[in-house]
PDB file of C-alpha atoms in Angstrom:
ATOM      1  CA  MET A   4      14.728  18.757   2.109  1.00 38.00           C
ATOM      2  CA  ILE A   5      14.269  15.558   4.135  1.00 35.00           C
ATOM      3  CA  LYS A   6      16.824  15.027   6.841  1.00 34.00           C
ATOM      4  CA  ASN A   7      17.764  11.719   8.398  1.00 36.00           C
ATOM      5  CA  THR A   8      16.550  13.037  11.740  1.00 39.00           C
ATOM      6  CA  SER A   9      13.067  13.733  10.371  1.00 44.00           C
ATOM      7  CA  PRO A  10      10.246  12.001  12.271  1.00 42.00           C
ATOM      8  CA  MET A  11       9.046  10.625   8.962  1.00 44.00           C
ATOM      9  CA  SER A  12      12.344   9.234   7.771  1.00 40.00           C
ATOM     10  CA  ALA A  13      13.002   7.596  11.148  1.00 43.00           C
ATOM     11  CA  ALA A  14       9.400   6.677  11.801  1.00 43.00           C
ATOM     12  CA  PHE A  15       9.741   3.040  12.766  1.00 39.00           C
ATOM     13  CA  GLU A  16      12.934   3.496  14.744  1.00 40.00           C
ATOM     14  CA  ARG A  17      11.058   5.910  16.989  1.00 38.00           C
ATOM     15  CA  LEU A  18       7.660   4.289  17.049  1.00 40.00           C
ATOM     16  CA  GLY A  19       8.519   2.349  20.168  1.00 39.00           C
ATOM     17  CA  ILE A  20       7.150  -0.930  18.776  1.00 39.00           C
ATOM     18  CA  ALA A  21       8.800  -3.691  20.740  1.00 36.00           C
ATOM     19  CA  VAL A  22      11.353  -6.045  19.225  1.00 34.00           C
ATOM     20  CA  ALA A  23       8.788  -8.756  19.835  1.00 35.00           C
ATOM     21  CA  LEU A  24       6.482  -7.049  17.346  1.00 41.00           C
ATOM     22  CA  LEU A  25       9.070  -7.164  14.590  1.00 40.00           C
ATOM     23  CA  ALA A  26       9.836 -10.780  15.382  1.00 36.00           C
ATOM     24  CA  ALA A  27       6.164 -11.649  15.274  1.00 34.00           C
ATOM     25  CA  MET A  28       5.770 -10.021  11.887  1.00 36.00           C
ATOM     26  CA  VAL A  29       8.724 -11.818  10.279  1.00 31.00           C
ATOM     27  CA  THR A  30       6.338 -14.676   9.577  1.00 29.00           C
ATOM     28  CA  GLY A  31       3.241 -12.502   9.407  1.00 32.00           C
ATOM     29  CA  VAL A  32       0.726 -12.040   6.643  1.00 32.00           C
ATOM     30  CA  GLY A  33       2.419  -8.895   5.374  1.00 31.00           C
ATOM     31  CA  LEU A  34       5.565 -10.864   4.537  1.00 31.00           C
ATOM     32  CA  ILE A  35       4.024 -13.888   2.849  1.00 28.00           C
ATOM     33  CA  SER A  36       4.553 -12.675  -0.677  1.00 30.00           C
ATOM     34  CA  VAL A  37       7.959 -11.072  -0.204  1.00 29.00           C
ATOM     35  CA  PHE A  38      10.182 -13.954   0.839  1.00 28.00           C
ATOM     36  CA  GLY A  39      12.533 -13.751  -2.098  1.00 35.00           C
ATOM     37  CA  GLU A  40      11.102 -11.751  -4.994  1.00 40.00           C
ATOM     38  CA  PRO A  41       7.474 -10.753  -4.361  1.00 38.00           C
ATOM     39  CA  PRO A  42       5.265 -12.517  -6.906  1.00 42.00           C
ATOM     40  CA  LYS A  43       3.414 -10.275  -9.319  1.00 46.00           C
ATOM     41  CA  ALA A  44      -0.168 -11.491  -9.327  1.00 45.00           C
ATOM     42  CA  PRO A  45      -1.654 -11.937 -12.796  1.00 40.00           C
ATOM     43  CA  VAL A  46      -5.005 -10.308 -13.429  1.00 39.00           C
ATOM     44  CA  ALA A  47      -7.840 -11.041 -15.818  1.00 33.00           C
ATOM     45  CA  GLY A  48     -11.256  -9.730 -16.790  1.00 33.00           C
ATOM     46  CA  PRO A  49     -14.147  -9.724 -14.324  1.00 32.00           C
ATOM     47  CA  PRO A  50     -16.387 -12.790 -14.145  1.00 28.00           C
ATOM     48  CA  PRO A  51     -20.008 -12.239 -15.255  1.00 30.00           C
ATOM     49  CA  ASP A  52     -22.249 -10.230 -12.915  1.00 31.00           C
ATOM     50  CA  GLN A  53     -19.586  -9.712 -10.277  1.00 30.00           C
ATOM     51  CA  GLU A  54     -17.395  -6.868  -9.124  1.00 40.00           C
ATOM     52  CA  LEU A  55     -14.100  -6.356 -10.932  1.00 38.00           C
ATOM     53  CA  GLU A  56     -11.686  -8.874  -9.478  1.00 41.00           C
ATOM     54  CA  PRO A  57      -8.130 -10.045 -10.258  1.00 42.00           C
ATOM     55  CA  ALA A  58      -7.449 -13.628 -11.187  1.00 36.00           C
ATOM     56  CA  PRO A  59      -5.930 -16.055  -8.654  1.00 38.00           C
ATOM     57  CA  VAL A  60      -2.187 -16.383  -8.530  1.00 35.00           C
ATOM     58  CA  ALA A  61      -0.987 -19.450 -10.403  1.00 33.00           C
ATOM     59  CA  PRO A  62      -1.213 -22.610  -8.245  1.00 34.00           C
ATOM     60  CA  GLY A  63       1.972 -23.326  -6.371  1.00 33.00           C
ATOM     61  CA  SER A  64       3.353 -19.778  -6.392  1.00 30.00           C
ATOM     62  CA  VAL A  65       1.901 -18.472  -3.149  1.00 30.00           C
ATOM     63  CA  ALA A  66      -0.668 -20.904  -1.811  1.00 28.00           C
ATOM     64  CA  PRO A  67       1.830 -23.333  -0.209  1.00 27.00           C
ATOM     65  CA  LEU A  68       3.261 -20.442   1.814  1.00 27.00           C
ATOM     66  CA  VAL A  69      -0.038 -19.236   3.194  1.00 29.00           C
ATOM     67  CA  GLU A  70      -0.745 -22.031   5.631  1.00 31.00           C
ATOM     68  CA  GLU A  71       2.870 -22.253   6.725  1.00 33.00           C
ATOM     69  CA  PHE A  72       3.404 -18.563   7.438  1.00 32.00           C
ATOM     70  CA  LEU A  73       0.023 -17.218   8.548  1.00 34.00           C
ATOM     71  CA  PRO A  74       0.551 -15.742  12.031  1.00 43.00           C
ATOM     72  CA  GLN A  75      -0.934 -17.571  14.965  1.00 44.00           C
ATOM     73  CA  HIS A  76      -1.693 -14.849  17.460  1.00 49.00           C
ATOM     74  CA  GLY A  77      -2.035 -15.800  21.088  1.00 49.00           C
ATOM     75  CA  PRO A  78      -4.420 -14.340  23.656  1.00 51.00           C
ATOM     76  CA  GLY A  79      -2.793 -10.925  23.232  1.00 59.00           C
ATOM     77  CA  GLY A  80      -3.895 -10.704  19.597  1.00 74.00           C
ATOM     78  CA  ASP A  81      -2.088  -9.008  16.728  1.00 85.00           C
ATOM     79  CA  PRO A  82       0.442  -6.471  18.099  1.00 91.00           C
ATOM     80  CA  VAL A  83       0.377  -4.487  14.852  1.00 91.00           C
ATOM     81  CA  ARG A  84      -3.390  -4.088  15.096  1.00 93.00           C
ATOM     82  CA  GLN A  85      -3.163  -3.163  18.753  1.00 92.00           C
ATOM     83  CA  TRP A  86      -0.691  -0.396  17.957  1.00 93.00           C
ATOM     84  CA  ALA A  87      -2.761   0.677  14.949  1.00 94.00           C
ATOM     85  CA  ASP A  88      -5.833   1.018  17.145  1.00 94.00           C
ATOM     86  CA  GLN A  89      -3.906   3.364  19.429  1.00 93.00           C
ATOM     87  CA  VAL A  90      -2.657   5.511  16.537  1.00 94.00           C
ATOM     88  CA  ALA A  91      -6.088   5.585  14.893  1.00 95.00           C
ATOM     89  CA  ALA A  92      -7.458   7.098  18.090  1.00 94.00           C
ATOM     90  CA  VAL A  93      -5.364  10.253  17.534  1.00 93.00           C
ATOM     91  CA  VAL A  94      -5.190  10.527  13.709  1.00 94.00           C
ATOM     92  CA  ASP A  95      -7.870  10.322  11.058  1.00 95.00           C
ATOM     93  CA  ILE A  96      -6.788   6.988   9.590  1.00 97.00           C
ATOM     94  CA  PRO A  97      -8.779   3.755   9.930  1.00 97.00           C
ATOM     95  CA  ALA A  98      -6.862   1.259  12.053  1.00 97.00           C
ATOM     96  CA  ARG A  99      -7.226  -1.325   9.304  1.00 97.00           C
ATOM     97  CA  ALA A 100      -5.465   1.036   6.865  1.00 98.00           C
ATOM     98  CA  ILE A 101      -2.610   1.565   9.320  1.00 97.00           C
ATOM     99  CA  VAL A 102      -2.162  -2.212   9.483  1.00 96.00           C
ATOM    100  CA  SER A 103      -1.790  -2.308   5.680  1.00 97.00           C
ATOM    101  CA  TYR A 104       0.796   0.470   5.673  1.00 97.00           C
ATOM    102  CA  VAL A 105       2.759  -0.993   8.603  1.00 95.00           C
ATOM    103  CA  ASN A 106       2.836  -4.487   7.119  1.00 94.00           C
ATOM    104  CA  ALA A 107       4.152  -3.093   3.837  1.00 95.00           C
ATOM    105  CA  ASP A 108       6.873  -1.214   5.747  1.00 95.00           C
ATOM    106  CA  LEU A 109       7.888  -4.339   7.637  1.00 94.00           C
ATOM    107  CA  ALA A 110       7.800  -6.450   4.490  1.00 93.00           C
ATOM    108  CA  MET A 111      10.159  -4.085   2.689  1.00 93.00           C
ATOM    109  CA  ARG A 112      12.529  -4.198   5.676  1.00 92.00           C
ATOM    110  CA  GLU A 113      12.853  -7.904   4.942  1.00 89.00           C
ATOM    111  CA  HIS A 114      12.826  -7.743   1.150  1.00 88.00           C
ATOM    112  CA  GLN A 115      14.599  -4.458   0.383  1.00 92.00           C
ATOM    113  CA  PRO A 116      16.084  -3.047   3.600  1.00 94.00           C
ATOM    114  CA  GLY A 117      18.118  -0.391   1.820  1.00 96.00           C
ATOM    115  CA  CYS A 118      14.963   1.470   0.787  1.00 96.00           C
ATOM    116  CA  LYS A 119      13.860   2.272   4.363  1.00 96.00           C
ATOM    117  CA  ILE A 120      10.361   3.217   3.288  1.00 95.00           C
ATOM    118  CA  SER A 121       8.138   4.475   6.089  1.00 95.00           C
ATOM    119  CA  TRP A 122       4.563   3.433   6.786  1.00 96.00           C
ATOM    120  CA  ALA A 123       3.920   7.158   7.240  1.00 96.00           C
ATOM    121  CA  THR A 124       4.918   7.926   3.641  1.00 97.00           C
ATOM    122  CA  LEU A 125       2.532   5.238   2.392  1.00 98.00           C
ATOM    123  CA  ALA A 126      -0.170   6.699   4.622  1.00 97.00           C
ATOM    124  CA  GLY A 127       0.465  10.171   3.236  1.00 97.00           C
ATOM    125  CA  ILE A 128      -0.042   8.884  -0.289  1.00 97.00           C
ATOM    126  CA  GLY A 129      -3.083   6.844   0.751  1.00 98.00           C
ATOM    127  CA  ARG A 130      -4.685   9.922   2.295  1.00 97.00           C
ATOM    128  CA  ILE A 131      -4.344  11.998  -0.869  1.00 96.00           C
ATOM    129  CA  GLU A 132      -5.283   9.229  -3.290  1.00 97.00           C
ATOM    130  CA  SER A 133      -8.438   7.921  -1.598  1.00 97.00           C
ATOM    131  CA  ASP A 134      -8.658   9.107   2.021  1.00 97.00           C
ATOM    132  CA  HIS A 135      -7.405   5.644   3.046  1.00 98.00           C
ATOM    133  CA  GLY A 136     -10.103   3.841   1.067  1.00 97.00           C
ATOM    134  CA  ARG A 137     -12.913   6.114   2.213  1.00 96.00           C
ATOM    135  CA  TYR A 138     -13.345   8.213  -0.930  1.00 95.00           C
ATOM    136  CA  GLY A 139     -16.960   9.123  -1.681  1.00 93.00           C
ATOM    137  CA  ARG A 140     -18.205   8.143   1.789  1.00 94.00           C
ATOM    138  CA  ARG A 141     -16.959   4.597   1.419  1.00 95.00           C
ATOM    139  CA  LEU A 142     -15.854   2.592   4.414  1.00 96.00           C
ATOM    140  CA  LEU A 143     -12.667   0.557   4.595  1.00 97.00           C
ATOM    141  CA  ARG A 144     -13.758  -2.941   5.565  1.00 97.00           C
ATOM    142  CA  GLU A 145     -11.861  -5.358   7.756  1.00 97.00           C
ATOM    143  CA  ASP A 146     -10.825  -7.308   4.657  1.00 96.00           C
ATOM    144  CA  ALA A 147      -8.901  -4.137   3.622  1.00 97.00           C
ATOM    145  CA  ARG A 148     -11.243  -3.420   0.723  1.00 96.00           C
ATOM    146  CA  PRO A 149     -13.422  -0.313   0.415  1.00 96.00           C
ATOM    147  CA  SER A 150     -17.163  -0.849   0.731  1.00 95.00           C
ATOM    148  CA  ALA A 151     -17.425  -0.131  -3.014  1.00 94.00           C
ATOM    149  CA  PRO A 152     -14.639  -0.288  -5.618  1.00 94.00           C
ATOM    150  CA  ILE A 153     -12.761   2.980  -6.138  1.00 94.00           C
ATOM    151  CA  ILE A 154     -12.484   3.833  -9.829  1.00 95.00           C
ATOM    152  CA  GLY A 155     -11.058   7.154 -10.998  1.00 93.00           C
ATOM    153  CA  VAL A 156     -12.187   9.440 -13.792  1.00 93.00           C
ATOM    154  CA  PRO A 157     -11.487   8.441 -17.389  1.00 93.00           C
ATOM    155  CA  LEU A 158      -8.024   9.547 -18.464  1.00 95.00           C
ATOM    156  CA  ASN A 159      -9.361  11.019 -21.677  1.00 94.00           C
ATOM    157  CA  GLY A 160      -7.219  14.107 -22.117  1.00 94.00           C
ATOM    158  CA  ALA A 161      -9.829  16.551 -20.825  1.00 93.00           C
ATOM    159  CA  PRO A 162      -8.406  19.800 -19.368  1.00 93.00           C
ATOM    160  CA  GLY A 163      -6.125  18.932 -16.469  1.00 89.00           C
ATOM    161  CA  ILE A 164      -6.373  15.178 -17.147  1.00 91.00           C
ATOM    162  CA  ARG A 165      -3.795  12.945 -18.813  1.00 92.00           C
ATOM    163  CA  LEU A 166      -4.667  11.046 -21.957  1.00 96.00           C
ATOM    164  CA  ILE A 167      -4.141   7.312 -21.489  1.00 96.00           C
ATOM    165  CA  PRO A 168      -5.988   5.037 -23.911  1.00 96.00           C
ATOM    166  CA  ASP A 169      -7.225   1.740 -22.539  1.00 96.00           C
ATOM    167  CA  THR A 170      -4.499  -0.813 -21.756  1.00 94.00           C
ATOM    168  CA  ASP A 171      -6.474  -3.613 -20.080  1.00 92.00           C
ATOM    169  CA  GLY A 172      -9.696  -4.008 -22.050  1.00 93.00           C
ATOM    170  CA  GLY A 173     -11.534  -2.628 -19.035  1.00 93.00           C
ATOM    171  CA  ALA A 174     -10.613  -5.636 -16.897  1.00 92.00           C
ATOM    172  CA  LEU A 175      -9.595  -3.594 -13.855  1.00 92.00           C
ATOM    173  CA  ASP A 176     -11.412  -0.310 -14.389  1.00 93.00           C
ATOM    174  CA  GLY A 177     -14.472  -1.323 -16.401  1.00 93.00           C
ATOM    175  CA  ASP A 178     -13.577   1.163 -19.158  1.00 93.00           C
ATOM    176  CA  PRO A 179     -12.620  -0.308 -22.565  1.00 94.00           C
ATOM    177  CA  VAL A 180     -11.849   3.110 -24.055  1.00 95.00           C
ATOM    178  CA  HIS A 181      -9.618   4.935 -21.563  1.00 96.00           C
ATOM    179  CA  ASP A 182      -7.680   3.841 -18.520  1.00 95.00           C
ATOM    180  CA  ARG A 183      -8.848   4.883 -15.059  1.00 94.00           C
ATOM    181  CA  ALA A 184      -6.904   4.771 -11.796  1.00 95.00           C
ATOM    182  CA  VAL A 185      -8.129   1.972  -9.549  1.00 96.00           C
ATOM    183  CA  GLY A 186      -8.161   1.155  -5.854  1.00 96.00           C
ATOM    184  CA  PRO A 187      -7.192   2.943  -2.651  1.00 97.00           C
ATOM    185  CA  MET A 188      -3.699   3.758  -3.947  1.00 97.00           C
ATOM    186  CA  GLN A 189      -4.986   4.717  -7.430  1.00 97.00           C
ATOM    187  CA  PHE A 190      -2.887   2.656  -9.814  1.00 96.00           C
ATOM    188  CA  ILE A 191      -3.486   2.909 -13.534  1.00 95.00           C
ATOM    189  CA  PRO A 192      -4.003  -0.586 -14.982  1.00 94.00           C
ATOM    190  CA  SER A 193      -0.705  -0.727 -16.887  1.00 93.00           C
ATOM    191  CA  THR A 194       1.281   0.151 -13.770  1.00 94.00           C
ATOM    192  CA  TRP A 195      -0.683  -2.339 -11.697  1.00 94.00           C
ATOM    193  CA  ARG A 196      -0.003  -5.138 -14.142  1.00 91.00           C
ATOM    194  CA  LYS A 197       3.725  -4.503 -13.894  1.00 90.00           C
ATOM    195  CA  TRP A 198       3.974  -4.200 -10.116  1.00 91.00           C
ATOM    196  CA  ALA A 199       0.939  -6.102  -8.777  1.00 91.00           C
ATOM    197  CA  THR A 200       1.804  -7.890  -5.547  1.00 91.00           C
ATOM    198  CA  ASP A 201      -0.121 -10.207  -3.275  1.00 90.00           C
ATOM    199  CA  GLY A 202       0.371  -8.422   0.047  1.00 91.00           C
ATOM    200  CA  ASN A 203      -1.815 -10.552   2.297  1.00 90.00           C
ATOM    201  CA  GLY A 204      -1.227 -14.087   1.082  1.00 87.00           C
ATOM    202  CA  ASP A 205      -4.738 -14.765  -0.216  1.00 86.00           C
ATOM    203  CA  GLY A 206      -3.524 -15.731  -3.679  1.00 82.00           C
ATOM    204  CA  LEU A 207      -4.783 -12.534  -5.348  1.00 86.00           C
ATOM    205  CA  GLY A 208      -3.227  -9.332  -6.577  1.00 89.00           C
ATOM    206  CA  ASP A 209      -6.166  -7.002  -6.050  1.00 93.00           C
ATOM    207  CA  PRO A 210      -5.753  -3.226  -6.552  1.00 95.00           C
ATOM    208  CA  GLN A 211      -8.915  -2.675  -4.511  1.00 95.00           C
ATOM    209  CA  ASN A 212      -7.359  -4.425  -1.497  1.00 96.00           C
ATOM    210  CA  LEU A 213      -5.246  -2.021   0.550  1.00 97.00           C
ATOM    211  CA  ASP A 214      -2.938  -4.807   1.774  1.00 96.00           C
ATOM    212  CA  ASP A 215      -2.033  -5.565  -1.839  1.00 94.00           C
ATOM    213  CA  ALA A 216      -2.066  -1.942  -2.969  1.00 96.00           C
ATOM    214  CA  ALA A 217       0.156  -0.675  -0.122  1.00 96.00           C
ATOM    215  CA  MET A 218       2.678  -3.454  -0.743  1.00 94.00           C
ATOM    216  CA  THR A 219       2.657  -2.713  -4.453  1.00 94.00           C
ATOM    217  CA  ALA A 220       3.099   1.011  -3.797  1.00 96.00           C
ATOM    218  CA  ALA A 221       6.038   0.290  -1.493  1.00 96.00           C
ATOM    219  CA  ARG A 222       7.781  -1.783  -4.168  1.00 94.00           C
ATOM    220  CA  TYR A 223       7.088   0.881  -6.787  1.00 95.00           C
ATOM    221  CA  LEU A 224       8.466   3.687  -4.593  1.00 97.00           C
ATOM    222  CA  CYS A 225      11.579   1.670  -3.770  1.00 95.00           C
ATOM    223  CA  THR A 226      12.553   0.866  -7.336  1.00 93.00           C
ATOM    224  CA  GLY A 227      15.990   1.900  -8.554  1.00 90.00           C
ATOM    225  CA  SER A 228      17.714   1.221  -5.225  1.00 91.00           C
ATOM    226  CA  ARG A 229      16.226   4.368  -3.701  1.00 94.00           C
ATOM    227  CA  ASP A 230      16.940   5.233  -0.065  1.00 96.00           C
ATOM    228  CA  LEU A 231      13.844   7.044   1.153  1.00 96.00           C
ATOM    229  CA  THR A 232      15.607   8.424   4.215  1.00 94.00           C
ATOM    230  CA  THR A 233      17.473  10.820   1.917  1.00 94.00           C
ATOM    231  CA  GLY A 234      15.934  13.886   0.359  1.00 94.00           C
ATOM    232  CA  THR A 235      16.919  12.787  -3.134  1.00 94.00           C
ATOM    233  CA  GLY A 236      15.540   9.293  -2.673  1.00 95.00           C
ATOM    234  CA  TRP A 237      12.299  10.373  -1.048  1.00 95.00           C
ATOM    235  CA  TRP A 238      11.474  13.050  -3.610  1.00 95.00           C
ATOM    236  CA  SER A 239      12.438  10.788  -6.489  1.00 95.00           C
ATOM    237  CA  GLY A 240      10.073   8.100  -5.234  1.00 96.00           C
ATOM    238  CA  VAL A 241       7.115  10.333  -4.475  1.00 96.00           C
ATOM    239  CA  LEU A 242       7.421  12.345  -7.676  1.00 95.00           C
ATOM    240  CA  SER A 243       7.525   9.103  -9.645  1.00 95.00           C
ATOM    241  CA  TYR A 244       4.113   8.392  -8.128  1.00 95.00           C
ATOM    242  CA  ASN A 245       2.794  11.811  -9.103  1.00 93.00           C
ATOM    243  CA  ASN A 246       5.103  14.282 -10.800  1.00 91.00           C
ATOM    244  CA  SER A 247       3.914  17.331  -8.874  1.00 93.00           C
ATOM    245  CA  VAL A 248       5.898  19.291  -6.303  1.00 93.00           C
ATOM    246  CA  GLU A 249       2.648  20.356  -4.637  1.00 94.00           C
ATOM    247  CA  TYR A 250       1.650  16.697  -4.375  1.00 94.00           C
ATOM    248  CA  GLY A 251       4.998  15.827  -2.810  1.00 94.00           C
ATOM    249  CA  GLN A 252       4.715  18.663  -0.320  1.00 94.00           C
ATOM    250  CA  LYS A 253       1.284  17.442   0.753  1.00 94.00           C
ATOM    251  CA  VAL A 254       2.519  13.874   1.149  1.00 95.00           C
ATOM    252  CA  PHE A 255       5.485  15.095   3.185  1.00 95.00           C
ATOM    253  CA  ALA A 256       3.346  17.187   5.536  1.00 94.00           C
ATOM    254  CA  LEU A 257       0.900  14.342   6.075  1.00 95.00           C
ATOM    255  CA  ALA A 258       3.671  11.804   6.601  1.00 95.00           C
ATOM    256  CA  GLU A 259       5.362  14.035   9.185  1.00 94.00           C
ATOM    257  CA  SER A 260       2.126  14.411  11.128  1.00 94.00           C
ATOM    258  CA  TYR A 261       1.401  10.674  10.993  1.00 95.00           C
ATOM    259  CA  ALA A 262       4.914   9.773  12.120  1.00 93.00           C
ATOM    260  CA  GLU A 263       4.736  12.212  15.021  1.00 90.00           C
ATOM    261  CA  ALA A 264       1.397  10.746  16.102  1.00 89.00           C
ATOM    262  CA  GLY A 265       2.902   7.278  15.928  1.00 86.00           C
ATOM    263  CA  ASN A 266       5.855   8.343  18.005  1.00 81.00           C
ATOM    264  CA  ARG A 267       3.493   9.470  20.757  1.00 75.00           C
ATOM    265  CA  ARG A 268       2.026   5.946  20.982  1.00 64.00           C
ATOM    266  CA  ARG A 269       5.241   4.597  22.499  1.00 57.00           C
TER     267      ARG A 269
END
């Protein structure tokens, strides 16, 4: 059972990030798409001879906000990245992935404060789903995308695998017969289409981009007015992501360890 005094459930309150950090992020990239209701980015089929990509967000929905709200960091640089670099030195998470998880946490504090989702919970899920975008010896690039797209196995009903016929014509997963989970947070195409969010203000809702995927995962976990600082809320959210107690236990253990490491970087 998760208690309110758990390092995970109180992760940000005990991270020691200065008030100035939170103030700086109020207009930061991670919040661009969540002033008001976060826009769900439409997706379309891949262009010829290119990697699978989502379509741009409709003109006027996000683009006017990008220039206005992009953070202008001074000589000290991005405080979130600076803190992420410190945490990455003591845990096996790329600093760029930590930035994605932290920005999603901060964005939800603005958009849906009652959820109280922790960056550490998102990191726990990201570790299990794709090793933070590093599955199959990939590297997570500075643009928050893995060095090669992450596409799961076909959901064809084989032993131990769900049966999900194709829902997107292969637009996101390249498979016109069965759906496959896509991206660092492993969304099936139908779920992505419902929840897709532009998390970094580039006008795209890209499941292969961890900024977008972490923000989308945060919104998905927080649905139904969940409070993730309660045992009921946390388990409800995580089991909705993957209905397996063993999965939830692994996420919890990882999240606890990540939160504790973050607390030490005070």
